[in-house]
Coordinates of C-alpha atoms and ligand atoms in Angstrom, one line a residue:
M1420 CA -36.2 -5.4 -3.6
A1421 CA -38.1 -4.2 -0.4
L1422 CA -37.0 -0.7 0.3
A1423 CA -37.7 1.4 3.3
G1424 CA -41.2 2.5 2.8
L1425 CA -40.3 5.9 4.2
A1426 CA -38.8 6.6 1.0
Y1427 CA -41.8 7.5 -0.3
K1428 CA -43.1 9.6 2.2
G1429 CA -41.6 12.6 0.5
A1430 CA -41.1 14.4 3.6
L1431 CA -38.8 15.4 6.3
Y1432 CA -39.0 14.5 9.9
I1433 CA -39.2 17.9 11.9
D1434 CA -40.8 18.4 15.6
G1435 CA -42.0 14.9 15.7
D1436 CA -44.1 15.4 12.2
W1437 CA -43.3 14.4 8.6
V1438 CA -43.3 17.8 6.8
S1439 CA -43.2 18.7 3.1
P1440 CA -40.2 21.0 2.1
S1441 CA -41.2 24.5 1.1
G1442 CA -39.2 23.9 -2.4
E1443 CA -39.6 22.0 -5.4
S1444 CA -36.1 20.3 -5.5
T1445 CA -35.5 16.8 -5.3
E1446 CA -32.5 14.5 -5.1
D1447 CA -32.3 11.3 -6.7
V1448 CA -30.7 8.6 -4.9
V1449 CA -28.9 6.1 -7.1
N1450 CA -27.9 2.5 -6.8
P1451 CA -24.5 2.6 -7.8
A1452 CA -24.5 -0.9 -8.9
T1453 CA -27.0 -0.6 -11.6
E1454 CA -27.1 3.3 -11.9
E1455 CA -31.1 2.9 -11.2
V1456 CA -33.0 5.6 -9.3
I1457 CA -34.4 4.1 -6.2
A1458 CA -35.9 6.8 -4.6
S1459 CA -36.3 10.6 -5.5
L1460 CA -36.3 12.6 -2.1
P1461 CA -37.4 16.2 -1.4
V1462 CA -34.2 18.5 -0.4
G1463 CA -34.7 20.5 2.6
E1464 CA -34.3 24.2 2.1
L1465 CA -33.3 27.0 4.8
A1466 CA -36.7 27.0 5.9
E1467 CA -36.5 23.4 7.3
C1468 CA -33.3 24.4 8.8
D1469 CA -34.8 26.9 10.8
A1470 CA -37.7 24.9 11.8
A1471 CA -35.7 21.7 12.5
L1472 CA -33.5 24.1 14.9
A1473 CA -36.4 25.7 16.5
A1474 CA -37.8 22.5 17.1
A1475 CA -34.7 20.9 18.7
R1476 CA -33.8 24.1 20.4
R1477 CA -37.6 24.1 22.1
A1478 CA -37.3 20.4 22.9
F1479 CA -33.9 21.1 24.7
E1480 CA -35.1 24.2 26.7
E1481 CA -38.6 22.9 27.4
G1482 CA -39.2 19.4 26.6
P1483 CA -39.1 16.4 28.8
W1484 CA -36.1 14.6 27.3
P1485 CA -33.1 16.3 29.0
R1486 CA -35.1 16.6 32.3
M1487 CA -36.2 12.9 32.4
S1488 CA -34.1 10.2 34.3
G1489 CA -31.4 8.5 32.2
A1490 CA -33.1 5.3 32.8
E1491 CA -36.4 6.6 31.2
R1492 CA -34.1 7.8 28.1
S1493 CA -32.6 4.6 28.2
A1494 CA -35.9 2.7 28.0
T1495 CA -37.5 4.7 25.3
L1496 CA -33.8 4.3 23.4
L1497 CA -34.1 0.5 23.5
R1498 CA -37.9 0.7 22.5
M1499 CA -36.6 2.7 19.5
L1500 CA -33.8 -0.4 19.1
D1501 CA -36.7 -3.0 19.0
V1502 CA -38.1 -1.3 15.9
L1503 CA -34.8 -1.2 14.0
L1504 CA -34.4 -4.7 14.8
A1505 CA -37.7 -5.7 13.5
R1506 CA -36.6 -4.0 10.4
R1507 CA -33.1 -5.9 10.1
D1508 CA -33.8 -7.6 6.9
E1509 CA -35.3 -4.3 5.3
L1510 CA -32.2 -2.0 6.5
I1511 CA -29.9 -4.8 4.9
D1512 CA -31.4 -4.5 1.5
L1513 CA -31.8 -0.9 1.9
V1514 CA -27.8 -0.3 2.6
M1515 CA -27.1 -2.8 -0.3
T1516 CA -29.0 -0.9 -2.5
E1517 CA -28.1 2.7 -1.6
T1518 CA -24.4 2.0 -0.9
G1519 CA -23.4 -1.0 -2.8
A1520 CA -22.2 -2.9 0.1
P1521 CA -22.1 -6.7 -0.6
Q1522 CA -24.5 -8.9 1.4
G1523 CA -21.8 -10.0 4.1
L1524 CA -20.8 -6.5 4.7
A1525 CA -24.3 -5.1 4.6
A1526 CA -25.5 -7.6 7.1
G1527 CA -22.5 -7.3 9.3
L1528 CA -20.9 -4.0 9.8
H1529 CA -23.4 -2.0 8.3
V1530 CA -26.7 -3.6 10.3
D1531 CA -25.7 -6.0 13.1
T1532 CA -22.7 -4.4 14.6
T1533 CA -24.7 -1.2 14.2
L1534 CA -27.7 -2.3 16.1
A1535 CA -25.3 -3.7 18.6
H1536 CA -23.9 -0.2 18.8
F1537 CA -27.4 1.3 19.3
R1538 CA -27.9 -1.1 22.4
F1539 CA -24.5 -0.1 24.0
F1540 CA -25.4 3.8 23.6
A1541 CA -29.1 3.1 24.8
E1542 CA -27.7 1.5 27.9
A1543 CA -25.2 4.1 28.4
A1544 CA -28.3 6.6 29.2
A1545 CA -28.7 4.8 32.3
W1546 CA -24.9 5.4 33.4
P1547 CA -24.6 7.5 36.5
N1548 CA -24.6 11.2 35.8
V1549 CA -22.9 11.9 38.8
E1550 CA -19.2 10.7 39.9
P1551 CA -17.4 11.2 43.1
L1552 CA -13.9 13.0 42.7
P1553 CA -11.0 12.3 45.4
Y1554 CA -11.4 14.6 48.7
D1555 CA -9.0 17.1 49.4
L1556 CA -7.9 19.0 52.6
T1557 CA -7.1 22.5 52.7
E1558 CA -4.8 24.4 55.1
R1559 CA -6.9 27.0 57.0
V1560 CA -5.0 30.1 57.7
G1561 CA -4.7 30.1 61.5
G1562 CA -4.6 26.4 62.0
G1563 CA -6.8 23.4 61.1
R1564 CA -7.4 22.0 58.0
L1565 CA -11.0 22.2 55.5
L1566 CA -12.3 19.0 54.6
G1567 CA -13.5 19.3 50.8
S1568 CA -15.3 16.9 48.7
Q1569 CA -16.3 17.3 45.0
V1570 CA -18.5 15.3 42.5
Q1571 CA -18.3 15.8 38.6
V1572 CA -21.7 15.7 37.1
Y1573 CA -22.4 15.2 33.1
E1574 CA -25.1 17.2 31.9
P1575 CA -26.6 17.1 28.2
Y1576 CA -24.3 19.7 25.8
G1577 CA -27.5 21.2 24.1
V1578 CA -28.7 21.1 20.5
V1579 CA -26.4 18.9 18.4
V1580 CA -26.0 18.8 14.7
A1581 CA -25.0 15.6 13.1
I1582 CA -23.6 15.5 9.7
S1583 CA -22.6 12.4 7.9
P1584 CA -20.9 10.8 4.9
F1585 CA -22.4 8.5 2.2
N1586 CA -20.3 5.6 3.1
F1587 CA -21.7 3.5 6.0
P1588 CA -24.9 5.9 6.6
L1589 CA -26.5 3.6 9.2
L1590 CA -23.6 3.0 11.3
I1591 CA -22.4 6.8 11.4
N1592 CA -25.8 8.0 11.9
V1593 CA -26.3 5.9 14.8
A1594 CA -23.1 6.7 16.1
K1595 CA -24.1 10.5 16.4
I1596 CA -27.5 10.4 17.2
A1597 CA -27.9 7.5 19.6
P1598 CA -25.1 8.9 22.0
A1599 CA -26.3 12.4 21.9
M1600 CA -29.7 11.5 22.6
A1601 CA -28.6 9.1 25.3
M1602 CA -27.1 12.0 26.9
G1603 CA -30.3 13.8 26.9
N1604 CA -29.4 16.1 23.7
T1605 CA -31.8 17.2 21.0
V1606 CA -30.4 16.6 17.6
V1607 CA -30.8 17.7 13.9
L1608 CA -29.4 15.1 11.4
K1609 CA -28.5 15.9 8.1
P1610 CA -27.6 12.6 6.1
S1611 CA -25.5 12.5 3.0
P1612 CA -27.4 13.3 -0.4
F1613 CA -26.1 10.0 -2.0
T1614 CA -27.3 8.1 0.9
P1615 CA -30.2 9.7 3.1
L1616 CA -32.6 6.8 3.3
E1617 CA -31.3 5.2 6.5
A1618 CA -31.8 8.4 8.4
F1619 CA -35.5 8.5 7.7
V1620 CA -35.7 4.7 9.3
L1621 CA -34.2 6.2 12.4
A1622 CA -36.8 8.9 12.3
E1623 CA -39.7 6.4 12.0
A1624 CA -38.2 4.3 14.7
A1625 CA -37.8 7.4 17.1
E1626 CA -41.6 8.2 16.4
Q1627 CA -42.9 4.6 16.9
A1628 CA -40.5 4.4 20.4
G1629 CA -42.2 7.7 21.5
V1630 CA -39.3 9.9 21.4
P1631 CA -40.5 13.3 22.3
A1632 CA -41.4 15.9 19.3
G1633 CA -37.9 17.6 18.4
V1634 CA -35.6 15.5 20.1
L1635 CA -34.5 13.8 16.8
N1636 CA -35.3 15.8 13.3
V1637 CA -33.9 14.8 10.0
V1638 CA -33.3 17.2 6.9
T1639 CA -31.7 16.4 3.8
G1640 CA -29.8 18.9 1.7
G1641 CA -26.2 19.4 0.7
T1642 CA -23.5 21.9 1.2
D1643 CA -26.0 25.0 1.8
V1644 CA -28.1 22.9 4.4
G1645 CA -24.6 21.9 6.1
Q1646 CA -23.8 25.4 6.2
A1647 CA -26.7 26.9 7.7
L1648 CA -27.2 24.3 10.4
T1649 CA -23.2 24.4 11.5
S1650 CA -23.6 28.2 11.8
D1651 CA -26.7 28.7 13.4
P1652 CA -26.4 30.2 17.2
R1653 CA -28.9 27.9 18.3
V1654 CA -26.6 24.9 17.9
D1655 CA -24.0 24.0 20.6
L1656 CA -22.3 20.9 19.4
I1657 CA -21.5 19.6 15.7
T1658 CA -20.3 16.0 15.3
F1659 CA -19.2 15.6 11.5
T1660 CA -18.1 12.8 9.6
G1661 CA -16.7 13.4 6.3
S1662 CA -13.4 14.7 4.4
D1663 CA -10.7 16.6 5.9
T1664 CA -11.5 19.5 3.8
V1665 CA -15.2 19.7 4.7
G1666 CA -14.4 19.3 8.4
V1667 CA -12.2 22.4 8.0
A1668 CA -15.2 24.1 6.7
V1669 CA -17.2 22.9 9.4
A1670 CA -15.3 24.0 12.2
Q1671 CA -14.8 27.5 10.7
Q1672 CA -18.4 27.6 10.3
G1673 CA -19.0 27.0 13.8
A1674 CA -16.2 28.9 15.0
D1675 CA -18.1 32.5 15.3
T1676 CA -20.7 31.0 17.6
L1677 CA -17.8 28.9 19.3
K1678 CA -19.7 25.8 19.0
K1679 CA -17.8 22.4 20.2
V1680 CA -16.8 20.5 17.2
V1681 CA -16.3 16.8 16.9
L1682 CA -14.5 15.4 13.5
E1683 CA -14.2 12.4 12.3
L1684 CA -12.4 12.8 9.2
G1685 CA -10.2 11.1 6.5
G1686 CA -7.2 8.8 6.5
K1687 CA -4.2 7.0 5.0
S1688 CA -3.6 4.5 7.4
A1689 CA -0.7 2.2 7.1
L1690 CA -0.3 -1.3 7.5
I1691 CA 3.2 -2.7 8.6
V1692 CA 4.4 -6.3 7.4
R1693 CA 7.4 -7.1 9.3
E1694 CA 9.7 -9.7 8.1
D1695 CA 8.6 -12.4 10.7
A1696 CA 4.9 -12.0 9.8
D1697 CA 2.3 -14.6 8.7
L1698 CA 2.4 -13.5 4.9
E1699 CA -0.7 -15.4 4.0
A1700 CA -2.7 -13.7 6.8
A1701 CA -1.2 -10.4 6.4
A1702 CA -1.9 -10.5 2.8
Q1703 CA -5.7 -11.5 3.4
F1704 CA -6.1 -8.7 6.0
A1705 CA -4.2 -6.4 3.3
V1706 CA -6.8 -7.1 0.7
G1707 CA -9.9 -6.9 2.9
Q1708 CA -8.8 -3.5 4.0
Y1709 CA -8.2 -1.7 0.9
T1710 CA -11.2 -3.8 -1.0
L1711 CA -13.9 -3.1 1.9
Q1712 CA -16.8 -1.1 0.8
A1713 CA -14.8 -0.8 -2.4
G1714 CA -12.1 1.0 -0.5
Q1715 CA -14.7 3.8 0.5
G1716 CA -13.5 3.5 4.4
C1717 CA -12.0 6.0 6.3
S1718 CA -10.3 3.9 9.0
L1719 CA -9.1 1.4 6.4
C1720 CA -5.3 0.7 5.6
T1721 CA -4.7 1.6 2.1
R1722 CA -0.8 2.2 2.7
H1723 CA 0.9 -1.2 3.0
L1724 CA 4.4 -1.1 4.3
V1725 CA 6.1 -4.6 3.6
H1726 CA 9.6 -5.6 4.9
N1727 CA 11.9 -5.4 1.8
A1728 CA 13.0 -9.1 2.4
V1729 CA 9.5 -10.4 1.8
R1730 CA 7.7 -7.6 -0.4
S1731 CA 7.7 -9.3 -3.7
Q1732 CA 6.1 -12.7 -2.1
F1733 CA 3.6 -10.5 -0.4
L1734 CA 2.8 -8.8 -3.6
D1735 CA 2.0 -12.2 -5.4
L1736 CA -0.2 -13.3 -2.4
M1737 CA -2.0 -9.8 -2.4
A1738 CA -2.3 -10.1 -6.1
R1739 CA -3.7 -13.5 -5.9
N1740 CA -6.2 -12.6 -3.1
S1741 CA -7.4 -9.5 -4.9
Q1742 CA -7.8 -11.4 -8.4
A1743 CA -10.3 -13.7 -6.2
L1744 CA -12.7 -10.9 -5.5
Q1745 CA -15.9 -11.4 -7.1
I1746 CA -16.6 -7.8 -8.4
G1747 CA -20.5 -6.9 -9.0
D1748 CA -23.9 -5.8 -8.0
P1749 CA -24.8 -7.2 -4.3
A1750 CA -27.8 -8.4 -5.3
V1751 CA -26.4 -11.2 -7.3
G1752 CA -25.1 -13.9 -5.1
G1753 CA -21.2 -14.4 -4.2
T1754 CA -20.3 -10.9 -4.6
T1755 CA -17.4 -9.6 -2.4
M1756 CA -16.7 -6.2 -4.0
G1757 CA -19.4 -3.8 -4.9
P1758 CA -19.1 -0.4 -6.8
L1759 CA -18.1 3.0 -5.8
I1760 CA -20.6 5.3 -4.9
R1761 CA -21.1 7.6 -8.2
E1762 CA -19.4 7.8 -11.5
Q1763 CA -17.7 11.3 -10.0
Q1764 CA -15.7 9.0 -7.6
R1765 CA -14.8 6.4 -10.0
Q1766 CA -13.2 9.0 -12.3
R1767 CA -11.2 10.5 -9.1
V1768 CA -9.8 7.0 -8.6
E1769 CA -8.9 6.9 -12.3
R1770 CA -6.9 9.9 -12.2
Y1771 CA -4.9 8.8 -9.1
V1772 CA -4.0 5.5 -10.8
D1773 CA -3.0 7.3 -13.9
E1774 CA -1.1 9.8 -12.3
A1775 CA 0.6 7.1 -10.2
R1776 CA 1.5 5.3 -13.8
D1777 CA 2.7 8.5 -15.3
D1778 CA 5.0 8.9 -12.1
G1779 CA 6.8 5.7 -13.0
G1780 CA 4.3 3.6 -10.6
E1781 CA 3.9 -0.1 -11.4
V1782 CA 0.3 -1.4 -11.4
V1783 CA 0.7 -5.2 -10.0
T1784 CA -3.3 -6.0 -10.6
G1785 CA -6.3 -3.6 -11.5
G1786 CA -6.1 -0.1 -12.8
R1787 CA -9.0 -0.6 -14.8
R1788 CA -12.9 -0.6 -14.8
P1789 CA -14.1 -4.4 -14.9
D1790 CA -14.6 -5.5 -18.8
D1791 CA -17.6 -7.3 -17.9
L1792 CA -19.6 -4.4 -16.3
D1793 CA -21.1 -2.1 -18.4
R1794 CA -23.5 -0.7 -15.7
G1795 CA -22.7 0.5 -12.1
F1796 CA -19.4 2.4 -11.0
F1797 CA -17.0 -0.3 -10.6
Y1798 CA -13.6 -0.2 -10.6
E1799 CA -11.0 -3.2 -10.2
P1800 CA -8.9 -4.0 -7.0
T1801 CA -5.6 -2.3 -7.8
I1802 CA -2.4 -2.4 -6.2
L1803 CA 0.2 0.0 -6.9
T1804 CA 3.9 -0.4 -6.2
G1805 CA 7.3 1.3 -7.1
V1806 CA 6.2 4.9 -6.0
D1807 CA 7.4 6.1 -2.4
N1808 CA 5.4 7.4 0.6
T1809 CA 5.9 10.8 -0.8
S1810 CA 3.9 10.4 -3.9
K1811 CA 0.3 11.6 -4.1
V1812 CA -1.1 8.2 -4.0
A1813 CA 0.8 7.6 -0.6
Q1814 CA -0.3 10.5 0.7
E1815 CA -3.6 11.8 -0.2
E1816 CA -6.9 9.7 0.7
I1817 CA -8.1 8.2 -2.6
F1818 CA -11.3 6.6 -1.3
G1819 CA -11.7 3.9 -3.6
P1820 CA -9.9 0.1 -3.9
V1821 CA -6.3 1.2 -4.2
A1822 CA -3.8 0.0 -2.2
V1823 CA -0.1 1.4 -2.4
V1824 CA 2.7 -1.1 -1.2
V1825 CA 6.0 0.5 -0.1
G1826 CA 9.2 -1.3 1.2
F1827 CA 11.2 -0.7 4.3
D1828 CA 14.4 -2.1 5.8
S1829 CA 13.9 -1.8 9.7
D1830 CA 11.1 -1.3 12.4
E1831 CA 12.3 2.2 12.9
E1832 CA 12.0 3.2 9.2
A1833 CA 8.7 1.6 8.9
V1834 CA 7.5 3.7 12.1
T1835 CA 8.6 6.9 10.4
I1836 CA 7.1 6.0 6.9
A1837 CA 3.9 5.4 8.8
N1838 CA 3.8 8.7 10.7
D1839 CA 4.8 10.5 7.6
S1840 CA 1.1 11.6 6.9
P1841 CA -1.0 14.4 7.1
F1842 CA -3.6 11.8 8.7
G1843 CA -3.7 9.5 12.0
L1844 CA -6.6 7.4 11.9
S1845 CA -5.6 3.8 12.4
G1846 CA -3.2 1.4 11.3
A1847 CA -2.0 -2.3 11.4
V1848 CA 1.1 -4.5 12.5
F1849 CA 1.6 -8.1 11.5
S1850 CA 4.4 -10.0 13.2
K1851 CA 5.0 -13.2 15.2
D1852 CA 6.8 -11.2 17.6
S1853 CA 3.6 -10.0 19.4
G1854 CA 5.6 -7.8 22.0
T1855 CA 7.4 -5.8 19.0
A1856 CA 4.1 -5.3 17.3
F1857 CA 2.6 -3.6 20.4
E1858 CA 5.6 -1.4 20.8
I1859 CA 5.2 -0.3 17.2
A1860 CA 1.7 0.3 18.1
L1861 CA 2.6 2.5 20.8
Q1862 CA 5.0 4.8 18.5
L1863 CA 2.2 5.0 15.7
R1864 CA 0.3 8.5 15.8
T1865 CA -3.0 7.5 15.0
G1866 CA -6.2 6.7 17.2
Q1867 CA -6.4 3.1 16.6
V1868 CA -4.0 0.2 15.7
S1869 CA -4.8 -3.3 15.0
L1870 CA -2.3 -6.3 15.7
N1871 CA -2.0 -9.4 13.6
G1872 CA -5.8 -8.8 12.5
G1873 CA -7.0 -7.1 15.8
S1874 CA -10.2 -8.6 17.8
G1875 CA -12.2 -9.3 14.6
G1876 CA -15.0 -6.9 15.5
M1877 CA -15.8 -3.3 16.4
N1878 CA -16.0 -3.1 19.9
S1879 CA -18.5 -0.5 21.2
W1880 CA -16.6 0.3 24.1
A1881 CA -13.3 1.1 22.3
P1882 CA -12.9 5.0 21.5
F1883 CA -12.4 5.5 17.8
G1884 CA -11.2 8.8 16.3
G1885 CA -8.1 10.5 14.7
Y1886 CA -5.0 12.3 15.3
K1887 CA -3.8 15.1 13.1
R1888 CA -5.9 15.6 10.1
S1889 CA -7.9 12.6 11.2
G1890 CA -10.2 14.6 13.5
I1891 CA -10.7 15.8 16.6
G1892 CA -12.6 13.9 19.7
R1893 CA -13.8 10.6 19.8
E1894 CA -16.9 8.3 19.0
Y1895 CA -17.9 5.1 20.8
G1896 CA -16.5 4.1 24.0
V1897 CA -16.8 6.0 27.1
A1898 CA -14.8 9.0 25.9
G1899 CA -16.9 9.1 22.8
V1900 CA -20.5 9.0 24.8
R1901 CA -19.1 12.1 27.2
E1902 CA -18.3 14.1 24.1
F1903 CA -22.1 14.7 24.4
C1904 CA -21.8 15.9 27.6
Q1905 CA -20.9 19.3 29.7
T1906 CA -19.1 18.3 32.8
K1907 CA -19.8 20.4 35.9
A1908 CA -18.0 20.4 39.0
I1909 CA -19.5 20.7 42.2
H1910 CA -17.8 21.2 45.6
F1911 CA -19.0 20.6 48.9
N1912 CA -17.8 21.5 52.4
A1913 CA -17.4 18.9 54.5
G1914 CA -16.4 20.5 57.8
Ligands
NAD2848 P1 -17.6 14.9 2.4 O1 -16.9 15.9 3.1 O2 -17.9 15.4 1.0 O3 -19.5 15.3 2.9 C1 -19.9 15.0 4.3 C2 -21.1 15.7 4.6 O4 -20.9 17.1 4.7 C3 -22.3 15.5 3.4 O5 -23.4 15.1 4.3 C4 -22.1 16.9 2.8 O6 -23.8 17.1 2.2 C5 -21.9 17.8 3.9 N1 -21.4 19.0 3.5 C6 -20.6 19.3 2.5 N2 -20.1 20.4 2.7 C7 -20.5 21.0 3.7 C8 -20.4 22.3 4.4 N3 -19.9 23.5 3.7 N4 -20.8 22.3 5.7 C9 -21.6 21.2 6.3 N5 -21.8 20.2 5.8 C10 -21.2 20.2 4.6 O7 -17.6 13.5 2.8 P2 -18.2 12.2 1.9 O8 -17.5 12.2 0.7 O9 -19.6 12.1 2.2 O10 -17.5 11.0 2.5 C11 -16.2 10.7 2.8 C12 -15.2 11.3 3.7 O11 -15.5 10.9 4.8 C13 -13.9 10.5 3.4 O12 -12.9 11.5 3.8 C14 -13.6 9.7 4.7 O13 -12.5 9.4 5.2 C15 -14.6 10.7 5.6 N6 -15.2 9.5 6.5 C16 -14.7 9.6 7.9 C17 -15.0 8.6 8.7 C18 -14.4 8.8 10.3 O14 -15.0 8.3 11.2 N7 -13.4 9.1 10.6 C19 -16.0 7.6 8.5 C20 -16.5 7.5 7.2 C21 -16.1 8.5 6.5

């Protein structure tokens, strides 16, 4: 299998150069479907954090990137996109090998959707950075009126630290670095130690596209590197995606120096299936949700709230659809669900399911490792019922292929249960009555809701983000792009 050539360079990307780390430590990147080591990467240390932050600060204070026109930045980013498009097939292989995503998911959401988002962000660089505001009239003391006019100007925020989780490495890295760079910021990117390789493909693309030195820096490493990057006074903004626990730590680490934080955190999103829903379509959606990327997705619906009149029929359909999934190595044709990222994550999933069983929960299907796969971190798609929404499995993010099905008797009850969660990332409603489905969507305390399966794709114009413990701020859309800007008002005296 062709892997990104950079993996073997053994270097980090700092100030436009490939730099060997000062320390000796390396981190094995493991294929979660085979448990084979696919690369051994050098791990960044504090010296590399320091060098990367110095380079990013210098590039921001003195370099051309924040000062060039939006159109010039846009052209550079579009050249970067061309490099990535030329490496599309290699990126798909890389994502499959590193994250365990099946071929269709790797090609679709991981790579093609991400490259479409990249184009959106590259084009956003050329958006006007000055917008007129409504005029105003001020009564003068002693008579007459003053005509005032204002504009708001979007300026780059400064040095951005971007920290990513393991599950969608290309997508999430791009969701951070591309809008940050488009708006004229400079960036230090720290990918997840489990899935670091895509970040280096991005660095190679930046180098080939002529992105000036210091604008994009990539440093590997774990908690110590993350802590150093998020507490350093040279940093203005942190964009973090990961668990809510680490998100809280990141906000605290950045608080002493009052950094802006944009946090994209976990979820436990609810799918509401009304009595009048197309049950076959809803069950297919439900299974697609809880098993996509083996359930390791922040915005997936993993709590399935089903009207009691159709609950048993729905459970049968869900079980049938779940059992039809082809679990295995993504490299094997026909695979529709891959492994969890590491053994530790599989054990965590097992603990949740065992606890639910001990608490009287019923396992409708799954609840075990597949018999025929003795290598790789696989776990069967698992449906739990017989537990209520207050149970641990219904309240906490499991991050594995586990769905919890809870019954309800009225729309009001469904909304109450859906909102009874520490998280608020997404949600979904299935109903033949689209007006009522829309009204339910308005009542859900979440950043996004899909009705009857949604629009099918991930629109770059749609803002994405969470309420409550699912985060602060937005990615994508105009709101997400403008997170990376300071907004300045300039007032004119027009006479
Ligand atoms: P994680 O929180 O364990 O780690 C995320 C990143 O933070 C990693 O790069 C890690 O090295 C780094 N890190 C760890 N401790 C740190 C510290 N103290 N300071 C700075 N950085 C630190 O998350 P994960 O296990 O990689 O990913 C899964 C989590 O990510 C889930 O909770 C999932 O819901 C969430 N997620 C959210 C979104 C979203 O957009 N809302 C998208 C994908 C994943």
